[in-house]
PDB file of C-alpha atoms in Angstrom:
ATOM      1  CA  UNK A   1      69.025 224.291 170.210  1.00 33.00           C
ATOM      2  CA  UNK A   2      66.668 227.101 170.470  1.00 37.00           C
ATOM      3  CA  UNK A   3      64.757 228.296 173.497  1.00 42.00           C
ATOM      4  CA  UNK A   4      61.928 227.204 173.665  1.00 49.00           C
ATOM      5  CA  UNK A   5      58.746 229.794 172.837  1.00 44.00           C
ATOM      6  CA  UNK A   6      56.851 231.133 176.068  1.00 43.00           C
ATOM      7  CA  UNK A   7      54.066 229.031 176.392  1.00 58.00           C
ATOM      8  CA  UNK A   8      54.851 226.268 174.266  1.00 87.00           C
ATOM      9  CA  UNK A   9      54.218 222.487 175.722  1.00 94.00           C
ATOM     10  CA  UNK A  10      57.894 220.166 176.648  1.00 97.00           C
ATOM     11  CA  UNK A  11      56.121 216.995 175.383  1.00 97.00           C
ATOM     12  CA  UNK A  12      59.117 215.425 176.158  1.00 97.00           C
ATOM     13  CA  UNK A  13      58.953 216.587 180.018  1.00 97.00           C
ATOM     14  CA  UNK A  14      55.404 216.112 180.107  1.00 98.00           C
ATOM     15  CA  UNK A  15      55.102 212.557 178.448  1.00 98.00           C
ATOM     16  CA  UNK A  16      58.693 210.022 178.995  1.00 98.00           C
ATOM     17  CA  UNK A  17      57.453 209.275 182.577  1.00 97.00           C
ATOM     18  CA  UNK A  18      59.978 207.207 183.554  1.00 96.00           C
ATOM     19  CA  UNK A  19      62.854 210.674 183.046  1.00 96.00           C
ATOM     20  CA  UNK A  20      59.765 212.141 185.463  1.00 96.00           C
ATOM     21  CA  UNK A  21      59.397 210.127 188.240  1.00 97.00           C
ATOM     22  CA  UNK A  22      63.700 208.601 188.550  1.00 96.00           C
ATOM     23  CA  UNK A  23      62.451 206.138 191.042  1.00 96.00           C
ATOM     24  CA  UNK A  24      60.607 204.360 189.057  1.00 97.00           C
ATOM     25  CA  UNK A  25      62.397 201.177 189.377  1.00 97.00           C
ATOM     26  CA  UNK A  26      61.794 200.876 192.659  1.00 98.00           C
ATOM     27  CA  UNK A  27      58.522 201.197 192.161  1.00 98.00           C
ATOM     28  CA  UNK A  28      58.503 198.410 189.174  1.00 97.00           C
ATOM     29  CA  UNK A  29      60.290 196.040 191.844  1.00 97.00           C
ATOM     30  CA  UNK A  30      57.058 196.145 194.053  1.00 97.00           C
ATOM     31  CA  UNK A  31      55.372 195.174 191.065  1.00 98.00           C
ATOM     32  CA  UNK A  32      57.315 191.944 190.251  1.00 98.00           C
ATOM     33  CA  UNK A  33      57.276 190.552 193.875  1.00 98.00           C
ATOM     34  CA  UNK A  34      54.125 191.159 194.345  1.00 98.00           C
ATOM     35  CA  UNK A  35      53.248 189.660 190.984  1.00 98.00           C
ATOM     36  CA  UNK A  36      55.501 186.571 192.057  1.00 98.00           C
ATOM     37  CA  UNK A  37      53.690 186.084 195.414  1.00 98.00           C
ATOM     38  CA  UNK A  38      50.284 186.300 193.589  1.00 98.00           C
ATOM     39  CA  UNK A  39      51.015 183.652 191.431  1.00 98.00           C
ATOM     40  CA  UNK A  40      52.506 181.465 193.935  1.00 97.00           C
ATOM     41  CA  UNK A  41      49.632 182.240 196.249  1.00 96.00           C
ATOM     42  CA  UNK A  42      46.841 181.242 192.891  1.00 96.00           C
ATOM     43  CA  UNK A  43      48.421 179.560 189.911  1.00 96.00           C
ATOM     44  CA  UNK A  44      46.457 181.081 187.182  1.00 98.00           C
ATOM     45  CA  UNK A  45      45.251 179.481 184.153  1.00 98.00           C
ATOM     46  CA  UNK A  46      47.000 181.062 180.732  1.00 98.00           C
ATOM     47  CA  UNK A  47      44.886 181.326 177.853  1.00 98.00           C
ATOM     48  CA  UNK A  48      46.327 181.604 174.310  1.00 98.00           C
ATOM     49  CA  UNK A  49      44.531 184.169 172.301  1.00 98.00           C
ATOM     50  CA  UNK A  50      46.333 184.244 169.093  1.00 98.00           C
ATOM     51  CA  UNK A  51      49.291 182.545 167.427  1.00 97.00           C
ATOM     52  CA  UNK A  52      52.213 184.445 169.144  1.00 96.00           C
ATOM     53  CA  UNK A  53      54.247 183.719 171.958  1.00 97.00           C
ATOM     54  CA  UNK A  54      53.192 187.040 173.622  1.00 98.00           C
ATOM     55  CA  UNK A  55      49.097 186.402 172.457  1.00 98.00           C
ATOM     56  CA  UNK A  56      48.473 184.657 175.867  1.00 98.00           C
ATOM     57  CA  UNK A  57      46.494 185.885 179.090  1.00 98.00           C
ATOM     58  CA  UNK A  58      46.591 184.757 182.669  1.00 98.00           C
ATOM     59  CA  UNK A  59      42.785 184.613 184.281  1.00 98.00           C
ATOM     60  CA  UNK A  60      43.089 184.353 187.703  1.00 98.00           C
ATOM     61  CA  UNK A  61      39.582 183.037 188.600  1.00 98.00           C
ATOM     62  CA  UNK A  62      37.150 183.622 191.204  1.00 97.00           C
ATOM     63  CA  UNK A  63      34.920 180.537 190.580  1.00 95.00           C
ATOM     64  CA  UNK A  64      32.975 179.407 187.849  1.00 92.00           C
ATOM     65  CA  UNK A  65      30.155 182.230 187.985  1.00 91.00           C
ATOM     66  CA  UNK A  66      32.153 184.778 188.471  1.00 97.00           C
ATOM     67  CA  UNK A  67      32.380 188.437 186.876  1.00 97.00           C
ATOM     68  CA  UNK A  68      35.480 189.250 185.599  1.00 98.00           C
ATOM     69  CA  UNK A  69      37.303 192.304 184.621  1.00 98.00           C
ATOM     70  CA  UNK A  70      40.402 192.378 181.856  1.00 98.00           C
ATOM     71  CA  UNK A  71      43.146 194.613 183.151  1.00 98.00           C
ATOM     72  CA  UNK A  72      45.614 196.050 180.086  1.00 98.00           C
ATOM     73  CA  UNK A  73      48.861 196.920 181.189  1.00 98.00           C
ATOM     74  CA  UNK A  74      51.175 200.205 180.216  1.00 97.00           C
ATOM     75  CA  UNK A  75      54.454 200.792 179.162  1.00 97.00           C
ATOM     76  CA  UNK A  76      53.705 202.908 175.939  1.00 97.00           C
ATOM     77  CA  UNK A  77      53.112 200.004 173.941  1.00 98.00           C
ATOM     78  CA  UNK A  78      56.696 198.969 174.207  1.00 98.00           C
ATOM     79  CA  UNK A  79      57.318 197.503 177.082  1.00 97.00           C
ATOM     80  CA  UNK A  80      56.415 195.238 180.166  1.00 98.00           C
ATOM     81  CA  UNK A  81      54.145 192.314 179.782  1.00 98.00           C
ATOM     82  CA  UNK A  82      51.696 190.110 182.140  1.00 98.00           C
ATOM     83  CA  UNK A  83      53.771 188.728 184.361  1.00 98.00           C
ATOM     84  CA  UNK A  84      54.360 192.171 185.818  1.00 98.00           C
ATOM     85  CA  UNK A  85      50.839 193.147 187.088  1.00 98.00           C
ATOM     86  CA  UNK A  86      49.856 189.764 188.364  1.00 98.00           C
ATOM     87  CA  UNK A  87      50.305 190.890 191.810  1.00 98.00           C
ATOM     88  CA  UNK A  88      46.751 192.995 191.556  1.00 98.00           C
ATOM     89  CA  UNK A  89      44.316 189.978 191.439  1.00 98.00           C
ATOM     90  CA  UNK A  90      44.272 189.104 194.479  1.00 98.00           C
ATOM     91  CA  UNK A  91      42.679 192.223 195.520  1.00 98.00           C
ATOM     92  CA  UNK A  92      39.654 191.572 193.023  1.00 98.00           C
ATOM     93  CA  UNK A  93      40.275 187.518 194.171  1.00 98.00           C
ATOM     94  CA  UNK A  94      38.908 188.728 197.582  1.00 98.00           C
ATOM     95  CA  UNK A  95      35.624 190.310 195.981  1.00 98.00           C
ATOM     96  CA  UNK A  96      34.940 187.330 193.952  1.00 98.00           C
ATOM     97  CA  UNK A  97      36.161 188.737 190.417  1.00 98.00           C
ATOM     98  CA  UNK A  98      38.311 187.374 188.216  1.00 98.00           C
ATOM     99  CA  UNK A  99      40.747 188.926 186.832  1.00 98.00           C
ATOM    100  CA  UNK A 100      42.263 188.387 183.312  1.00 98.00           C
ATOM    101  CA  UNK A 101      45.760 190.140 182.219  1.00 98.00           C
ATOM    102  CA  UNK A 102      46.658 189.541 178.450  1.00 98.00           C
ATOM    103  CA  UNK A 103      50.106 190.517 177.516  1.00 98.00           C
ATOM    104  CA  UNK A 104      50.639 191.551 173.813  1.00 98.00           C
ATOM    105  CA  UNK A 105      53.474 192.337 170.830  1.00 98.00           C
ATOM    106  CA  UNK A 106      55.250 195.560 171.361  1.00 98.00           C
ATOM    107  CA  UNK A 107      56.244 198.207 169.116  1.00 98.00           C
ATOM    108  CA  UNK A 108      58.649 198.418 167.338  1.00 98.00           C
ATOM    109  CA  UNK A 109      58.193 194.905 166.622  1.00 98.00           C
ATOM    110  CA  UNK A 110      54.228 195.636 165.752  1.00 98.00           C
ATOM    111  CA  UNK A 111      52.764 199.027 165.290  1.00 98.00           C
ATOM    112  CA  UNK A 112      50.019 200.045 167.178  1.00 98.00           C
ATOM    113  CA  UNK A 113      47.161 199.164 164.925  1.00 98.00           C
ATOM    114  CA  UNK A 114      48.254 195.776 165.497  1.00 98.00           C
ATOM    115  CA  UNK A 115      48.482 195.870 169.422  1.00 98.00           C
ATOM    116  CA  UNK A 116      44.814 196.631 169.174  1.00 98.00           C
ATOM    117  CA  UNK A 117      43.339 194.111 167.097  1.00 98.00           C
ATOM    118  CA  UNK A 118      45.368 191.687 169.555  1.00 98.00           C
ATOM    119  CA  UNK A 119      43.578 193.380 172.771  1.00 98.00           C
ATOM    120  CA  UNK A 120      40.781 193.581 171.258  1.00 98.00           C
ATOM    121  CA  UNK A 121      41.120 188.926 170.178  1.00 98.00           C
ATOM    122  CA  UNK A 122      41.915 188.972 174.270  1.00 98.00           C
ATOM    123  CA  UNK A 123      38.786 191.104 175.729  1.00 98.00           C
ATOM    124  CA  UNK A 124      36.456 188.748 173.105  1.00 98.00           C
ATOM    125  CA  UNK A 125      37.712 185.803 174.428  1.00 98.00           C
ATOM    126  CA  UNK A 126      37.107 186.679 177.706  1.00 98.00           C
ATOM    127  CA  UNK A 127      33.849 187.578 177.171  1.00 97.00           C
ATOM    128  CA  UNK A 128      33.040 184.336 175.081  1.00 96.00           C
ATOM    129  CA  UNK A 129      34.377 182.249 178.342  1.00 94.00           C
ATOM    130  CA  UNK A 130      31.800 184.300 180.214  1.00 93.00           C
ATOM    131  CA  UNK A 131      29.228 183.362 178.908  1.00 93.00           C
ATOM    132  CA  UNK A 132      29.416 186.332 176.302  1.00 94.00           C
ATOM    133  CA  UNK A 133      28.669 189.179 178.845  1.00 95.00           C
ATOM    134  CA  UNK A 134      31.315 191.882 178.303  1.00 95.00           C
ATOM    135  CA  UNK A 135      33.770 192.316 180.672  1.00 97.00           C
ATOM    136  CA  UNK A 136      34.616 195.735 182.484  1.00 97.00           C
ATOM    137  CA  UNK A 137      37.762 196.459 181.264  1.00 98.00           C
ATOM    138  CA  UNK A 138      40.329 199.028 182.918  1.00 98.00           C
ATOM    139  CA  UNK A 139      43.918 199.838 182.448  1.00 98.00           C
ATOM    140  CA  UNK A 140      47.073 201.803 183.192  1.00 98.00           C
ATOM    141  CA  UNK A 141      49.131 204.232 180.624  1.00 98.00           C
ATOM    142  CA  UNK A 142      48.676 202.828 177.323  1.00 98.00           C
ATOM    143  CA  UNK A 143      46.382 200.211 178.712  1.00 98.00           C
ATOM    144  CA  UNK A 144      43.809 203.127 179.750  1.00 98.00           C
ATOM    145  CA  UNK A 145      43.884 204.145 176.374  1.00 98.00           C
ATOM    146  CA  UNK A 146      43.199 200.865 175.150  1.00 98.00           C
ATOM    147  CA  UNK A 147      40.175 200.232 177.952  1.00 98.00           C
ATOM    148  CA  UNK A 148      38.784 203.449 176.296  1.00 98.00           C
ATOM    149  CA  UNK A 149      38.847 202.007 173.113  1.00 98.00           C
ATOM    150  CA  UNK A 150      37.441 198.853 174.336  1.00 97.00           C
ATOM    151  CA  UNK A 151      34.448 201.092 175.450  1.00 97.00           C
ATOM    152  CA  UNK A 152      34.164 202.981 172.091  1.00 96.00           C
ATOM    153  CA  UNK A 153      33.935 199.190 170.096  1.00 95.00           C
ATOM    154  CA  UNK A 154      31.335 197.621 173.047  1.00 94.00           C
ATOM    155  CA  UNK A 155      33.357 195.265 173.772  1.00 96.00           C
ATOM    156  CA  UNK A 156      33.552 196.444 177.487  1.00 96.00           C
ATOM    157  CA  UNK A 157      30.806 197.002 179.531  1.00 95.00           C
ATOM    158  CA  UNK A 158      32.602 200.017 181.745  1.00 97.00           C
ATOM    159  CA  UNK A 159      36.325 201.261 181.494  1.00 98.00           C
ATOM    160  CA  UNK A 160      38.330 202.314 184.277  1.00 98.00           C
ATOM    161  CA  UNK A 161      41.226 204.418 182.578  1.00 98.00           C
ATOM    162  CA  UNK A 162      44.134 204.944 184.481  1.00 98.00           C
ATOM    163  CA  UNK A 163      46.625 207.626 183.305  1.00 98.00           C
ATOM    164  CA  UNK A 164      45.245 207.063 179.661  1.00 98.00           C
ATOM    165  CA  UNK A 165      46.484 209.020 176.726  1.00 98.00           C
ATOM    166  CA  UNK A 166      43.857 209.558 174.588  1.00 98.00           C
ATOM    167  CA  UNK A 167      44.993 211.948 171.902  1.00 98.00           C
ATOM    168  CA  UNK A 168      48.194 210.547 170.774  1.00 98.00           C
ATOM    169  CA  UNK A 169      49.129 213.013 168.810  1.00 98.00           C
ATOM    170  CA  UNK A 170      51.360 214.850 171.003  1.00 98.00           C
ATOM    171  CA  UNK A 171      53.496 211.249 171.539  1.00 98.00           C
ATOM    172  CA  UNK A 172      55.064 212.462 167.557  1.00 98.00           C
ATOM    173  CA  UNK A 173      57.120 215.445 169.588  1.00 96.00           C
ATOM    174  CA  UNK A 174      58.851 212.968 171.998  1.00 97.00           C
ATOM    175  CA  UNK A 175      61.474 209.995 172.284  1.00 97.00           C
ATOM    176  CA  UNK A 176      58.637 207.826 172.483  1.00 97.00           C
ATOM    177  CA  UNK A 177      57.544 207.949 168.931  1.00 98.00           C
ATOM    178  CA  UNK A 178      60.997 206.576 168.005  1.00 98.00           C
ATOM    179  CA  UNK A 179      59.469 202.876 168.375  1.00 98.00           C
ATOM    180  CA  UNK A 180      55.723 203.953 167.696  1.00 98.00           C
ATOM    181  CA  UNK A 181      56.594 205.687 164.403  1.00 98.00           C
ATOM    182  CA  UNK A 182      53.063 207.601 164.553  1.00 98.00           C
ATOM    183  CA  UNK A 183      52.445 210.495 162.072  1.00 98.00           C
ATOM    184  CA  UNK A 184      49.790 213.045 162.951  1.00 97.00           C
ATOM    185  CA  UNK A 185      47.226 210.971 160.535  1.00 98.00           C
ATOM    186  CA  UNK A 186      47.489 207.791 162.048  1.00 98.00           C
ATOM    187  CA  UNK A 187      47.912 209.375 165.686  1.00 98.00           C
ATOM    188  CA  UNK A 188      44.572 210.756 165.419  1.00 98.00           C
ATOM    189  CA  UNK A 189      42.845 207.924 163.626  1.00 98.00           C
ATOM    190  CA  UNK A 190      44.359 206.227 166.634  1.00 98.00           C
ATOM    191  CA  UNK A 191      43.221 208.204 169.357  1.00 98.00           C
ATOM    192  CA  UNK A 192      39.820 207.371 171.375  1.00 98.00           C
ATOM    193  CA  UNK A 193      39.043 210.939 171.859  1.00 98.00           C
ATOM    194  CA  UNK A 194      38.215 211.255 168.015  1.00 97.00           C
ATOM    195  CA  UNK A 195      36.297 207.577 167.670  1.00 97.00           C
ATOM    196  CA  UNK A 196      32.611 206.816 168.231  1.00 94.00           C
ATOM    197  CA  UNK A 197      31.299 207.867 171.327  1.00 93.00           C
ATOM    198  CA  UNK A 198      29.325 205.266 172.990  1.00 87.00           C
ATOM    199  CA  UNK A 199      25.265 205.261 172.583  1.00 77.00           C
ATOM    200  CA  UNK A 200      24.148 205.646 175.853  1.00 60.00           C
ATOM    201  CA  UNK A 201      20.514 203.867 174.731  1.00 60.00           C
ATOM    202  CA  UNK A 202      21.876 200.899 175.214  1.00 58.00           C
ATOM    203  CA  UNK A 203      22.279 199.156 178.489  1.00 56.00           C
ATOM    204  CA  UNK A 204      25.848 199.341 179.868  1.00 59.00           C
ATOM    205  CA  UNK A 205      29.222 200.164 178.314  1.00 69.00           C
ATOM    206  CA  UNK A 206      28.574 203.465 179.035  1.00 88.00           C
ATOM    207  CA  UNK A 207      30.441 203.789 182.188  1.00 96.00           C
ATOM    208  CA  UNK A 208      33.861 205.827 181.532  1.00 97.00           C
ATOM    209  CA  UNK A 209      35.981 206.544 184.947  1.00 98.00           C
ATOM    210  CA  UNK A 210      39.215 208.956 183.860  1.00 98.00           C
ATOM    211  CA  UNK A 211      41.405 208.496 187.251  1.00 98.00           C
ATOM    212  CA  UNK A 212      44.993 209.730 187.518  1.00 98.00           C
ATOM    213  CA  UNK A 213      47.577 210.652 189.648  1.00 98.00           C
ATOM    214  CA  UNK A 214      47.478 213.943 191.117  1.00 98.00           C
ATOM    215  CA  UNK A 215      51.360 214.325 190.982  1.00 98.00           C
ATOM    216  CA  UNK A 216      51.335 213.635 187.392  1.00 98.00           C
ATOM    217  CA  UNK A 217      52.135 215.930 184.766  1.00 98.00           C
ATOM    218  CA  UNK A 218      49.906 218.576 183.519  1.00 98.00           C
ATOM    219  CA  UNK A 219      49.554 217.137 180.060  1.00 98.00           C
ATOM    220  CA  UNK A 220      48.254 213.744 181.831  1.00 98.00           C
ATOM    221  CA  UNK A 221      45.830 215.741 183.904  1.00 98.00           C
ATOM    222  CA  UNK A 222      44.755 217.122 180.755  1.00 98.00           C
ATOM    223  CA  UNK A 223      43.990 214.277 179.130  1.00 98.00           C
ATOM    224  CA  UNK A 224      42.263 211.951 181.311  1.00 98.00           C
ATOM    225  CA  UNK A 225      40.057 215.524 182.066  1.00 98.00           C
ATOM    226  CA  UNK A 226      39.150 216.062 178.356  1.00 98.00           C
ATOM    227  CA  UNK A 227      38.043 213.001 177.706  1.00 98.00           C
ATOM    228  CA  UNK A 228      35.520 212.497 180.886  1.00 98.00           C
ATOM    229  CA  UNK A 229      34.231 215.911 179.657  1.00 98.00           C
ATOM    230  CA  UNK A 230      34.153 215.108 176.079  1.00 97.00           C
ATOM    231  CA  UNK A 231      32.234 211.669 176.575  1.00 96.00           C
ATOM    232  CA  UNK A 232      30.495 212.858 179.485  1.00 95.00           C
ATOM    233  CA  UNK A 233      28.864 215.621 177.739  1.00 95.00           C
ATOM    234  CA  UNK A 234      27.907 213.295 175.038  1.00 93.00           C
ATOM    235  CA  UNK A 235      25.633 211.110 176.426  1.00 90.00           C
ATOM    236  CA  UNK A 236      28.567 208.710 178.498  1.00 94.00           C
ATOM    237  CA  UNK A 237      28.377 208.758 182.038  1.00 95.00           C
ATOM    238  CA  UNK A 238      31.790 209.356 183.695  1.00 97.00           C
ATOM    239  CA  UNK A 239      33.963 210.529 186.282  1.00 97.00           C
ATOM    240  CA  UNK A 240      37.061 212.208 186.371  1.00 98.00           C
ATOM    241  CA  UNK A 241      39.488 211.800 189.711  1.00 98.00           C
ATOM    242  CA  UNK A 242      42.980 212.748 190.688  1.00 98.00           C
ATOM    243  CA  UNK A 243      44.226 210.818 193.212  1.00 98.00           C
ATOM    244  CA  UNK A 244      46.361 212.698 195.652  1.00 98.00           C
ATOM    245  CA  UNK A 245      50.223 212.352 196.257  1.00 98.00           C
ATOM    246  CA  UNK A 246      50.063 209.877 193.329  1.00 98.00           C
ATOM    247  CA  UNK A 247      52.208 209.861 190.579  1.00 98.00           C
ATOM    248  CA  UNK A 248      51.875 208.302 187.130  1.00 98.00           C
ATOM    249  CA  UNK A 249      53.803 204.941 188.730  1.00 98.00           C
ATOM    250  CA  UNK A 250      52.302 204.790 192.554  1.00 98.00           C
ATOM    251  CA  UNK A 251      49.003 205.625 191.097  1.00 98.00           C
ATOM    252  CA  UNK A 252      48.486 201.736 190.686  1.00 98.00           C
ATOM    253  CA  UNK A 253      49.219 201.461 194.531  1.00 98.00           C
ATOM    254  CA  UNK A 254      45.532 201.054 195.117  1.00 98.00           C
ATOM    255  CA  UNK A 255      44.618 198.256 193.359  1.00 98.00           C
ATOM    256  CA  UNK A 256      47.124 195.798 195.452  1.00 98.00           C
ATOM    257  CA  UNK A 257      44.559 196.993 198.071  1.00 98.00           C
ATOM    258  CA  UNK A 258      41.285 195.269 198.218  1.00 98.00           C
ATOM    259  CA  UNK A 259      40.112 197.688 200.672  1.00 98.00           C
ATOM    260  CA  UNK A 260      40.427 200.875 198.217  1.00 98.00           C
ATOM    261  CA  UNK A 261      38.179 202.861 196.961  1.00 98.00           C
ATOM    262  CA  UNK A 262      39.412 201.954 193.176  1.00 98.00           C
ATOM    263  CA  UNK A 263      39.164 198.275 193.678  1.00 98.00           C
ATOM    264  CA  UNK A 264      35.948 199.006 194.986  1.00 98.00           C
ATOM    265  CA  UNK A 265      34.551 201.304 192.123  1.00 98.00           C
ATOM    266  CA  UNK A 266      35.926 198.066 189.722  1.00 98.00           C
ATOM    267  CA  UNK A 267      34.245 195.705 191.529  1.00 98.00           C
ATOM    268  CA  UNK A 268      30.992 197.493 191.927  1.00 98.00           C
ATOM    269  CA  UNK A 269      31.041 197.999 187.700  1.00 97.00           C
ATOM    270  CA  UNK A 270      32.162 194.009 187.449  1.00 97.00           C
ATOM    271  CA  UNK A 271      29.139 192.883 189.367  1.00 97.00           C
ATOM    272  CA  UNK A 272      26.623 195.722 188.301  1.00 90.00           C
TER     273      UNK A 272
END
């Protein structure tokens, strides 16, 4: 193979996370016990949203009047599901949100045109079983991109995007793209940074927060930065923050803790 040209981008470096941080599993342990106390600790409900077996949500509720907030989970659209994620509600539990987590279909077996139309079935139910307010929504990875698009269609009345991507396009020059199968037209007509910016005339869902992990890489700095200044100079209001010592896996640790300054800034745009 070639050397590389000075100056030219490792998308593969910068974008398979899991060859980045080689700990990773550990981390993903924490996840699933924590995710199997939660659910020991408050059975949730699970709510089918569509015909398949992987169209269902868990709401965790908070009572019957209570805001809730739809969290979308990562794994590029090809991996994970619900049950690993559960063990964040009860952080919003002890602020008296709800929480709903859908899982969804996973590339390859879908593409990702697909994913969202299913994301998008789960955020409208939730927001027909409350009462037809629009819930914030937020997520990690591919599930901050999502929460951005969520944002762009109104569906959401904030977004909290957490290590989003949200110009796929450089995904085609990595491994990753083996199961997403994204060329540069569909990338882009994929990509929130290129869809309609929210009109910030009407009241809400113009709240965008870009947060990511300090220790991630430089292309993930980049994006979740371009996109708080691209919305936020277009009428959006949004912040951009990168978390220190946190990397693009620990940089969920916060929202196990009801205490931090994320689950705050959630529960503050859940209740708003």
């Amino acid at each position: 193979m070639a050397d590389k040209a000075v100056g030219e981008i490792d998308y593969e470096a910068e974008y398979n996370n899991r060859a980045r941080v080689p700990d990773h599993p550990a981390v993903l342990n924490r996840w699933k016990a924590a995710a199997e106390a939660a659910v020991a600790a408050h059975a949730p409900e699970t709510l089918a949203y569509g015909p398949g077996d992987r169209q269902v949500m868990d709401l965790f509720s908070a009572g019957p009047d209570a805001p809730v907030a739809v969290f979308l989970h990562g794994g590029y659209w090809q991996a994970l599901d619900k049950d690993w994620f559960s063990g964040i509600a009860p952080a919003f539990l002890q602020h008296g949100v709800s929480l709903a987590i859908p899982s969804y279909d996973l590339a390859p077996a879908v593409r990702l045109g697909a994913i969202l139309k299913q994301v998008r079935a789960a955020v409208d139910l939730t927001r027909a079983r409350n009462g037809g307010k629009r819930p914030v929504v937020f997520g990690h990875s591919a599930g901050g991109h999502m929460a951005a698009c969520m944002l762009s269609e109104a569906r959401a009345s904030a977004a909290v995007a957490i290590s989003g991507v949200f110009d796929l396009r450089p995904l085609i020059h990595t491994s990753l793209n083996t199961a997403l199968d994204l060329d540069t037209n569909e990338a882009a007509a994929l990509s929130p940074i290129f869809w309609p910016i929210p009109d910030g005339s009407t009241p809400g869902g113009t709240i965008l927060d870009c947060v990511v992990g300090a220790d991630e890489s430089p292309e993930f700095l980049r994006q979740s930065r371009m996109m708080a200044d691209h919305w936020g100079n277009n009428g959006v209001q949004t912040r951009y923050e990168a978390l220190p010592g946190l990397n693009h896996f620990t940089v969920l640790d916060p929202l196990f803790d009801p205490e931090s300054a994320l689950v705050g800034r959630i529960v503050a745009l859940a209740k708003q």
